[in-house]
Coordinates of C-alpha atoms in Angstrom, one line a residue:
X2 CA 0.0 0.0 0.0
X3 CA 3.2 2.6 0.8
X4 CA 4.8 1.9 -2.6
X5 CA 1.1 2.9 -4.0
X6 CA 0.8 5.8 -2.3
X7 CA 4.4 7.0 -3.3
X8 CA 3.8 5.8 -7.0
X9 CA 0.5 8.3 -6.8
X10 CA 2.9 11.2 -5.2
X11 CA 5.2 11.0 -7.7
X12 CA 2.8 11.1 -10.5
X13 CA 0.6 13.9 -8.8
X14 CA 3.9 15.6 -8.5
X15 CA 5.1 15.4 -12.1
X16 CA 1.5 16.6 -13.6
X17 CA 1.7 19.4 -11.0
X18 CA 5.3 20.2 -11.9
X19 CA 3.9 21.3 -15.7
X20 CA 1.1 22.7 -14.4
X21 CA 3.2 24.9 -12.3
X22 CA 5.8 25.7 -15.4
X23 CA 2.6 26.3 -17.6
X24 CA 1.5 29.0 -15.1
X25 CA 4.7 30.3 -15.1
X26 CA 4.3 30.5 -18.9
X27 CA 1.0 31.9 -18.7
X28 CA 1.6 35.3 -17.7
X29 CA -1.0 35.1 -15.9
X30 CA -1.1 35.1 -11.5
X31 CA -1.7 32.0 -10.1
X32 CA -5.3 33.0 -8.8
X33 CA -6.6 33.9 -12.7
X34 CA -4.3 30.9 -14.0
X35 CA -6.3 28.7 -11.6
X36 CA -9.7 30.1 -12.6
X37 CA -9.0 29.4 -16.2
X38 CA -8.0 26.0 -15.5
X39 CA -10.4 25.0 -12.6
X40 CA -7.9 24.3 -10.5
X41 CA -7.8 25.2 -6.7
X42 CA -5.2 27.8 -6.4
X43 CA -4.8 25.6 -2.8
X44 CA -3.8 22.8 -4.3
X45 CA -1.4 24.8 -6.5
X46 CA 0.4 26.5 -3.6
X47 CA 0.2 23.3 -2.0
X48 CA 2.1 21.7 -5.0
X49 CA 4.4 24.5 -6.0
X50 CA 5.3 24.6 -2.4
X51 CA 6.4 20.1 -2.4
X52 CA 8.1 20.7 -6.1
X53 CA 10.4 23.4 -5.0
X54 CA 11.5 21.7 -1.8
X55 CA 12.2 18.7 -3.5
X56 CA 14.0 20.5 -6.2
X57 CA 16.2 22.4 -3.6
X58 CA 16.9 18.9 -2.1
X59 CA 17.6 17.1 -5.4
X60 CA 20.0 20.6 -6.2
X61 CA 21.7 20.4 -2.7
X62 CA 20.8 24.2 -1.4
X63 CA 18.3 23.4 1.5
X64 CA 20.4 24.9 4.3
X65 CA 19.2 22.8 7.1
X66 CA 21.8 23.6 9.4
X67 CA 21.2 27.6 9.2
X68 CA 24.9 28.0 9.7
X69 CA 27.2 30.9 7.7
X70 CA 30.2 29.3 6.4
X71 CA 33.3 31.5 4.8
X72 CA 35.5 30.5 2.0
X73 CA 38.6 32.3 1.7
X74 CA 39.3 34.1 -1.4
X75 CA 43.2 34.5 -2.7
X76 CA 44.3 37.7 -4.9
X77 CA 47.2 38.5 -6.0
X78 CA 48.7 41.8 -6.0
X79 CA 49.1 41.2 -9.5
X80 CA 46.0 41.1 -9.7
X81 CA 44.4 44.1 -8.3
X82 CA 43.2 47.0 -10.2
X83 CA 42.0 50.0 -8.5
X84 CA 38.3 51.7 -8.9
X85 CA 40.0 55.1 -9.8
X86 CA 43.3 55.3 -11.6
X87 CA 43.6 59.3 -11.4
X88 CA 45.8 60.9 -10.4
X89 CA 46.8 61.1 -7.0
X90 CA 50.3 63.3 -7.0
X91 CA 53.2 64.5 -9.1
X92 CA 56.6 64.8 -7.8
X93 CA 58.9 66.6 -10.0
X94 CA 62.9 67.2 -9.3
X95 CA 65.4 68.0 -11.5
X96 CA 63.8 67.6 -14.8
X97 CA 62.8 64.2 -13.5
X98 CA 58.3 63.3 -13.2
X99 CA 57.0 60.8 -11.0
X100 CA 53.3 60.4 -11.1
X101 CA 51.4 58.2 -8.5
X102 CA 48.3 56.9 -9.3
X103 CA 45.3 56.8 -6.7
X104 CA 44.8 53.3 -5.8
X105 CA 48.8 52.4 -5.5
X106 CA 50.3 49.4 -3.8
X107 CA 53.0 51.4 -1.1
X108 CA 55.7 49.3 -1.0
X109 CA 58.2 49.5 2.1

């Protein structure tokens, strides 16, 4: 009797899930979509609501642990290019220009 059941979910579920892109085609909100196609717009949030939790699942971004987790990111200086490459001063001697650009690496 289970594998019935499940057998029936999973063929409710995959009529639902092109009813559901249909509406999505449609243009139309899911109220008037309904009305058009006497269906319950219940049963449509009901089944939009099982097809995109399983589709999270099946894609592996259901956060069920609610944690944060960091990855570091590595950049080179090589790498780096400032927002704003004007022109930050000009240091003239002797003849000699030297023109620092905003956004310059100091180096010690």
């Amino acid at each position: 009797m289970t594998t019935m059941k499940a057998s029936k979910h999973e063929m409710l579920k995959a009529q639902w899930q092109e009813l559901i892109k249909e509406q999505g085609q449609s243009g139309l909100s899911i109220r008037q979509w309904c009305r058009r196609n006497n269906k319950s717009h219940g049963k449509f949030y009901y089944w939009q609501r099982i097809v995109r939790g399983e589709a999270l699942i099946k894609a592996g971004t259901l956060a069920l642990s609610g944690q944060t987790q960091f990855v570091e990111v590595k950049q080179s200086i090589a790498e780096i290019k400032p927002n704003n490459q004007g022109t930050c001063a000009i240091l003239r001697s002797n003849g000699n220009k030297i023109e620092i650009l905003n956004g310059a690496i100091q180096i010690l």
